Coordinates of C-alpha atoms in Angstrom, one line a residue:
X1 CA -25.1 -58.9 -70.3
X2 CA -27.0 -59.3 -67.2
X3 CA -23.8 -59.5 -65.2
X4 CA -22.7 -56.3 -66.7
X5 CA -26.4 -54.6 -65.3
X6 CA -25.8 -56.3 -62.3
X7 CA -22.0 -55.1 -61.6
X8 CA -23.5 -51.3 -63.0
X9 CA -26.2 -51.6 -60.7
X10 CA -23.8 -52.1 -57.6
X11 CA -21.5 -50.0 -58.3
X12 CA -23.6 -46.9 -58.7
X13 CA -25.2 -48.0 -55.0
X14 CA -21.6 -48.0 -53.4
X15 CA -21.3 -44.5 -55.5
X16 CA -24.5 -43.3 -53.9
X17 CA -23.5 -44.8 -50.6
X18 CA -20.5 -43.0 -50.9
X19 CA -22.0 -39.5 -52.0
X20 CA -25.1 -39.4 -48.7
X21 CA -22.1 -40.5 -46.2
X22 CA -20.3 -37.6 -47.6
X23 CA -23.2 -35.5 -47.5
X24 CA -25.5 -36.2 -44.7
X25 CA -24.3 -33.9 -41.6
X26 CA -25.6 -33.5 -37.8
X27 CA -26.0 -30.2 -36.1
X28 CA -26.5 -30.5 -32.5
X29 CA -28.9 -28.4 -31.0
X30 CA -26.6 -25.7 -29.3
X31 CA -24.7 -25.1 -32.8
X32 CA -25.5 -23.5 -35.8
X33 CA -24.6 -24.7 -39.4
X34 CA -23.2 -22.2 -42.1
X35 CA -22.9 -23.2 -45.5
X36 CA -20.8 -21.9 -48.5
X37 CA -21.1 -22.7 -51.6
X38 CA -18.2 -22.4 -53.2
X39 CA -16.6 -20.3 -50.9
X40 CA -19.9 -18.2 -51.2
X41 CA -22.4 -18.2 -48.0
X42 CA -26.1 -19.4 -49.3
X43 CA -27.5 -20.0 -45.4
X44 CA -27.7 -21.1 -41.6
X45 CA -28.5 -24.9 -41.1
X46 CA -30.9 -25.5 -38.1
X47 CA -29.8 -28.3 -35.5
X48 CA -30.7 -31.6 -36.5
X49 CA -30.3 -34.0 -39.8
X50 CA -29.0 -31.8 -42.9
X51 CA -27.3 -32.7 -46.6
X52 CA -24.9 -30.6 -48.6
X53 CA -23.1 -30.8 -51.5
X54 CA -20.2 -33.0 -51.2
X55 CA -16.9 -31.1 -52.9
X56 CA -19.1 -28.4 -53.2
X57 CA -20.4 -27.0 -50.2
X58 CA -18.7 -26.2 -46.8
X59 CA -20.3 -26.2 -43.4
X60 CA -18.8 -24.3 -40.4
X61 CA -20.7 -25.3 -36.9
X62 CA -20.6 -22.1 -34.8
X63 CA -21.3 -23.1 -30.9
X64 CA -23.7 -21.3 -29.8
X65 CA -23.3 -21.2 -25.6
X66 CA -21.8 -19.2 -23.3
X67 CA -18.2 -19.1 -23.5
X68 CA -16.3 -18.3 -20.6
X69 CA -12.9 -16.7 -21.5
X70 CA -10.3 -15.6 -18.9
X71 CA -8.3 -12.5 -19.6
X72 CA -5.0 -12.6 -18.5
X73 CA -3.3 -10.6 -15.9
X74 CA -2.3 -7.2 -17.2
X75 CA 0.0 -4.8 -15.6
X76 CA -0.5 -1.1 -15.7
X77 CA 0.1 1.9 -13.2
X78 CA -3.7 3.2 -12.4
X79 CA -4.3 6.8 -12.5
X80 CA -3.1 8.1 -8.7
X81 CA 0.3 6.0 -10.3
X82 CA 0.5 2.5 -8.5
X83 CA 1.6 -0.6 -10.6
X84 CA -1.3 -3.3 -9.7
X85 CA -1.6 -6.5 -11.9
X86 CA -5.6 -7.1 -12.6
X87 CA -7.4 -10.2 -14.2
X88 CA -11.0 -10.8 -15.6
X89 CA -13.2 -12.9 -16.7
X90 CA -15.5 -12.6 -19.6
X91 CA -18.7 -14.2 -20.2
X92 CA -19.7 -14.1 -24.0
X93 CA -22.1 -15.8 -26.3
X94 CA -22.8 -16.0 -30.3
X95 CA -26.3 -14.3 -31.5
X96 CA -25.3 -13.9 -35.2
X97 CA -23.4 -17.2 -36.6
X98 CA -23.0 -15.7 -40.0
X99 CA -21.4 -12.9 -38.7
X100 CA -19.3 -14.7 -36.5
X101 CA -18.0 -16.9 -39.5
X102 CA -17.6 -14.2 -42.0
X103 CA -17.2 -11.1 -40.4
X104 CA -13.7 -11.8 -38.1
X105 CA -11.5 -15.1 -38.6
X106 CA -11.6 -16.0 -35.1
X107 CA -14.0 -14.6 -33.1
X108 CA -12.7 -16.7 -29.7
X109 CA -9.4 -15.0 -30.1
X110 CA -11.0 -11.5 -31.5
X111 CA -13.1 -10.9 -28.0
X112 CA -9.6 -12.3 -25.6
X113 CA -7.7 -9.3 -27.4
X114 CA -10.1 -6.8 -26.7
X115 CA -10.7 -8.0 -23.7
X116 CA -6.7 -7.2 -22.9
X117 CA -6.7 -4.5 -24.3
X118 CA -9.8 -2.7 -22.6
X119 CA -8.8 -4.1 -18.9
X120 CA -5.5 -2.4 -19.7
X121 CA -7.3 1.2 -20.5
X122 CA -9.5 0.6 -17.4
X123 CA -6.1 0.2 -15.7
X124 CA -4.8 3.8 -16.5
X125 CA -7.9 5.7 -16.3
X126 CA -9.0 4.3 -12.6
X127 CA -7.4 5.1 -9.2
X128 CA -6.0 2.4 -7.1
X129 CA -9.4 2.8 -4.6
X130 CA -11.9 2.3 -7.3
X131 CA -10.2 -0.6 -9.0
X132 CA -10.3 -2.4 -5.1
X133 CA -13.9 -0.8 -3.8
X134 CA -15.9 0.1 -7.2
X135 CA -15.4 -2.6 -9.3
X136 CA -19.0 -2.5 -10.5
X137 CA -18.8 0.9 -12.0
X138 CA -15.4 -1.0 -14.0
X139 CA -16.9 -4.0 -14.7
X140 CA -19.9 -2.2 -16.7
X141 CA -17.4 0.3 -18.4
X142 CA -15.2 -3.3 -19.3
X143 CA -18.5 -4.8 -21.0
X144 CA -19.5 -1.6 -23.1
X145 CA -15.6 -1.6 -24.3
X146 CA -15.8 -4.8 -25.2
X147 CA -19.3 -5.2 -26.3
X148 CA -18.9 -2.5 -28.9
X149 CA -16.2 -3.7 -30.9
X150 CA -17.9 -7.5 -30.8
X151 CA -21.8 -6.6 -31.9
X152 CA -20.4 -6.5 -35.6
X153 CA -18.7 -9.9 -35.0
X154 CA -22.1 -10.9 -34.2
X155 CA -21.2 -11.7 -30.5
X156 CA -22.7 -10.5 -27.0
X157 CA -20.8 -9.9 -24.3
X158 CA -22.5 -10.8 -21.5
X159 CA -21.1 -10.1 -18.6
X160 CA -17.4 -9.1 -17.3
X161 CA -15.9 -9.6 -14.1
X162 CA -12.4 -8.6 -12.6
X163 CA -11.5 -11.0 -10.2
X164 CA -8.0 -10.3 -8.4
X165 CA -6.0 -6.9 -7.9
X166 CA -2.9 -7.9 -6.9
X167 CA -0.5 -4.9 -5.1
X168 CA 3.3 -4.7 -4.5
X169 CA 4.2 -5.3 -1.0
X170 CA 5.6 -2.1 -0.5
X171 CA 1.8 -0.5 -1.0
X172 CA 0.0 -3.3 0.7
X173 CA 2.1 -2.5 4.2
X174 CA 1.4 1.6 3.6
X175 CA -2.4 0.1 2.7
X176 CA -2.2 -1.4 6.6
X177 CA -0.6 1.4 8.3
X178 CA -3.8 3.8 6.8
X179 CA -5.8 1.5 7.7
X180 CA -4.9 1.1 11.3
X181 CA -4.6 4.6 11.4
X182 CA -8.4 5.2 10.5
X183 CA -9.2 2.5 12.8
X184 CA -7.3 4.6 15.6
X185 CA -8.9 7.8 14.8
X186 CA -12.2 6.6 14.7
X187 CA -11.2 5.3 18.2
X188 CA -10.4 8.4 19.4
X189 CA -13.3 9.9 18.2
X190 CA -15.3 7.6 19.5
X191 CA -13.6 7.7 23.4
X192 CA -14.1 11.8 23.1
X193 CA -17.4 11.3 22.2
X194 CA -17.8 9.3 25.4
X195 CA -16.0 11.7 27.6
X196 CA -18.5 14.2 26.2
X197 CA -21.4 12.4 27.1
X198 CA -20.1 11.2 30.4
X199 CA -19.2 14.6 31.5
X200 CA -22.7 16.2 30.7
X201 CA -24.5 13.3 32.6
X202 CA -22.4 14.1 35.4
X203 CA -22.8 17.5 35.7
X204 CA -26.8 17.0 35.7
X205 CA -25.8 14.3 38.4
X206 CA -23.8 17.1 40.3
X207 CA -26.9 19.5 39.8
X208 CA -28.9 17.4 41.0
X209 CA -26.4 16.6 44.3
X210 CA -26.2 20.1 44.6
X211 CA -30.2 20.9 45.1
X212 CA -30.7 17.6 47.4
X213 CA -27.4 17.3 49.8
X214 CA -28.8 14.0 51.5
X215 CA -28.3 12.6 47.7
X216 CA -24.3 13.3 48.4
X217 CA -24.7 11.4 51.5
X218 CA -26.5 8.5 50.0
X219 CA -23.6 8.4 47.2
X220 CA -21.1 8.3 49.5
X221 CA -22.3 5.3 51.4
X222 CA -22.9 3.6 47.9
X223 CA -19.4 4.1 47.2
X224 CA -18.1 2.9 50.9
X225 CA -20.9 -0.6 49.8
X226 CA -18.9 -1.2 46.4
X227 CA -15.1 -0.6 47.8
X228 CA -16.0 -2.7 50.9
X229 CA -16.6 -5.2 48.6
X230 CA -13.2 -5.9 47.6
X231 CA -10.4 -6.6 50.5
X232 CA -7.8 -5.6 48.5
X233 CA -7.7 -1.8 49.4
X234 CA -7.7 0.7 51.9
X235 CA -10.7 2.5 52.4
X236 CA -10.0 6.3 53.1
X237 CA -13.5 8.5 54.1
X238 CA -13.2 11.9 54.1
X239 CA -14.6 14.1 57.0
X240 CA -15.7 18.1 57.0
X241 CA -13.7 20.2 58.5
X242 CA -16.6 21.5 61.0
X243 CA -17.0 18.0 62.2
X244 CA -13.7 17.9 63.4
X245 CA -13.3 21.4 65.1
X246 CA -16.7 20.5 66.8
X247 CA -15.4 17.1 68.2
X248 CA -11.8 18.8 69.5
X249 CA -14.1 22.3 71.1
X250 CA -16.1 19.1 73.1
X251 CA -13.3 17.0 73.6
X252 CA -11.0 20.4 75.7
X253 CA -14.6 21.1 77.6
X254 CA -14.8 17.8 79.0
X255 CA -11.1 18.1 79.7
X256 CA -11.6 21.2 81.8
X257 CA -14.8 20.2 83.3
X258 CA -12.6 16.8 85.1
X259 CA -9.6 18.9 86.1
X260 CA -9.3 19.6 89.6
X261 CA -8.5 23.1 91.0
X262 CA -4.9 23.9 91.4
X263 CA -3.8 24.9 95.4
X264 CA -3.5 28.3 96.6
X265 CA -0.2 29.5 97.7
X266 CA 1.0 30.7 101.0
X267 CA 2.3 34.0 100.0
X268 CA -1.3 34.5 99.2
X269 CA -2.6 37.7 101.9
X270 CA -4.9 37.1 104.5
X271 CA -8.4 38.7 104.5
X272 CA -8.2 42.3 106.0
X273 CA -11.4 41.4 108.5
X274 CA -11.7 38.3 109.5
X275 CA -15.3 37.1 109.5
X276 CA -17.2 36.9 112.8
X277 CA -18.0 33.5 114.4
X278 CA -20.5 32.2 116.7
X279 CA -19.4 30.6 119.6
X280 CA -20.5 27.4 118.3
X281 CA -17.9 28.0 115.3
X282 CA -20.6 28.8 113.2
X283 CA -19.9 31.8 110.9
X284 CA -21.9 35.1 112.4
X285 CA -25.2 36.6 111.0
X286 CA -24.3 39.0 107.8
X287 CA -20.8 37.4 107.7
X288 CA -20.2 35.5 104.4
X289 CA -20.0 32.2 104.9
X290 CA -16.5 30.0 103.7
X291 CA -16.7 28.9 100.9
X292 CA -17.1 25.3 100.5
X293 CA -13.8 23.2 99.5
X294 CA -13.3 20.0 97.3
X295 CA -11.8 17.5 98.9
X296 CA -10.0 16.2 96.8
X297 CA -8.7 19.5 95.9
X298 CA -7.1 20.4 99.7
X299 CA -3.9 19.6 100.3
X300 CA -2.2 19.9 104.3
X301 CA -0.9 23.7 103.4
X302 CA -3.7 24.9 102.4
X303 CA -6.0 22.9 105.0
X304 CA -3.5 24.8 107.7
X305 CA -3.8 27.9 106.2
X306 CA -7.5 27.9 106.2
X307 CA -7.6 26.9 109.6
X308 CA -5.4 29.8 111.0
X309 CA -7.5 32.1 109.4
X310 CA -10.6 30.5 110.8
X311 CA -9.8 30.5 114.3
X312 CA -10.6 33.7 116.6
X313 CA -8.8 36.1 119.0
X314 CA -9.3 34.4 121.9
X315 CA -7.8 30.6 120.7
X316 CA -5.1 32.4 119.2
X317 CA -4.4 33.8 122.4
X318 CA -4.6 30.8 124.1
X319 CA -2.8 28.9 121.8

């Protein structure tokens, strides 16, 4: 008899054993614990130590965190029609863990399919320079596309990112060929500008020259400094015309000053009177006097000639 109690009483602790082991659970603290009853939802479980009904109730731990989900590449032609191939990432949590249980079967796979789906209408209804420059504007119209659909699964999207456009080859050289294009016309733009600039400051420079002539001057021998510098050229200085007709009117008066007077010829006639001498040889009173002869300029005809002409009657006569 008392074995029988015994054997009772031991068996009904391995039954009770048995029953807490299948009904004691643990929630960790970033899940969430939903029970049904009988395929019927009586409540959330906090984290922590919790019992159910074993064979009657059914607990489904919904993770609480942030998930991040990567959306495939999609392909689509954008709006200005280029094919591009564009991926995202999504960034996603659970606020309502009821919701998430019994309002969509899986609500992982539920948020990845919009998630396609909306990067592909982004696709067609953005040009190829807002999907590469303004992909803030995008990624807020992604999140509200997505974030819609997913508030009645009790999920928040958080945030949503595209990370990579990826081009055909074809576009990306054309892409290179505007851009070095831009590049060259902003080059140009900016060497007009220049020119512009330089060519005011030198004509104020040449206003300037023009009211103070000694500031040409002074130029010009700055210029002669900086050229000398260098012994690789040939220095070439410009002179005014007036300098060099003065220099060639002095150089033909010198010339004529120095050149001696040319000889007189014989054919040359005699004086009609000849002037009146003094016995000494000197010339008379009120008779012009010879002239006085160069030297240098007498040659033995002429000195003969004057000398015949000199001489008087009487030593003519005697000679």
């Amino acid at each position: 008899m008392l074995q029988d109690v015994l054997t009772a009483v031991i068996a009904a602790g391995c039954a009770g054993l048995v029953y807490l082991a299948a009904a004691a659970r643990v929630i960790k603290q970033y899940e969430r614990g939903v029970i049904l009853r009988l395929g019927r939802y009586i409540g959330v479980r906090p984290p922590g130590f919790t019992t159910i009904v074993p064979f009657v109730d059914r607990m489904h731990k919904v993770n609480m965190q942030i998930v991040t989900l990567p959306v495939p590449a999609q392909e689509g032609i954008t709006k200005d029609n280029v094919t591009v191939r564009v991926d995202a990432v999504v960034y996603f949590k659970v606020v309502d863990p009821a919701s998430a249980v019994i309002q969509v079967e899986d609500y992982r796979f539920a948020v990845s399919q919009m998630a396609q789906t909306s990067l592909r209408s982004i696709i067609g209804k953005s040009d190829l320079d807002d999907l590469l420059s303004n992909r803030e504007k995008l990624n807020q119209g992604l999140e509200l596309m997505i974030d819609s659909p997913a508030v009645g699964w009790g999920v928040h999207v958080d945030r949503v990112e595209i990370k990579d456009v990826s081009l055909p080859d074809t576009m990306k050289r054309s892409m290179a060929r505007q851009a070095e294009a831009d590049r060259e016309r902003r080059a140009r733009i900016i060497n007009a500008d220049a020119e512009l600039q330089a060519s005011r400051k030198l004509a104020e420079a040449a206003q300037q020259m023009a009211d103070t002539p000694a500031a040409l001057q002074l130029r010009l021998l700055q210029t002669v400094t900086a050229v000398a510098t260098e012994k690789n050229s040939t220095l070439v200085l410009p002179f005014p015309v007036e300098l060099l007709r003065y220099l060639d009117t002095a150089q033909r008066s010198a010339e004529e000053r120095g050149r001696p007077e040319p000889p007189r010829r014989l054919e040359e006639p005699a004086p009609a009177t000849p002037p009146s001498t003094a016995a000494d040889g000197a010339p008379a009173d009120g008779a012009d006097p010879a002239p006085p002869c160069d030297p240098a300029s007498v040659t033995p005809v002429r000195a003969a000639a004057d000398a015949v002409s000199h001489t008087s009657p009487t030593d003519r006569q005697r000679t």
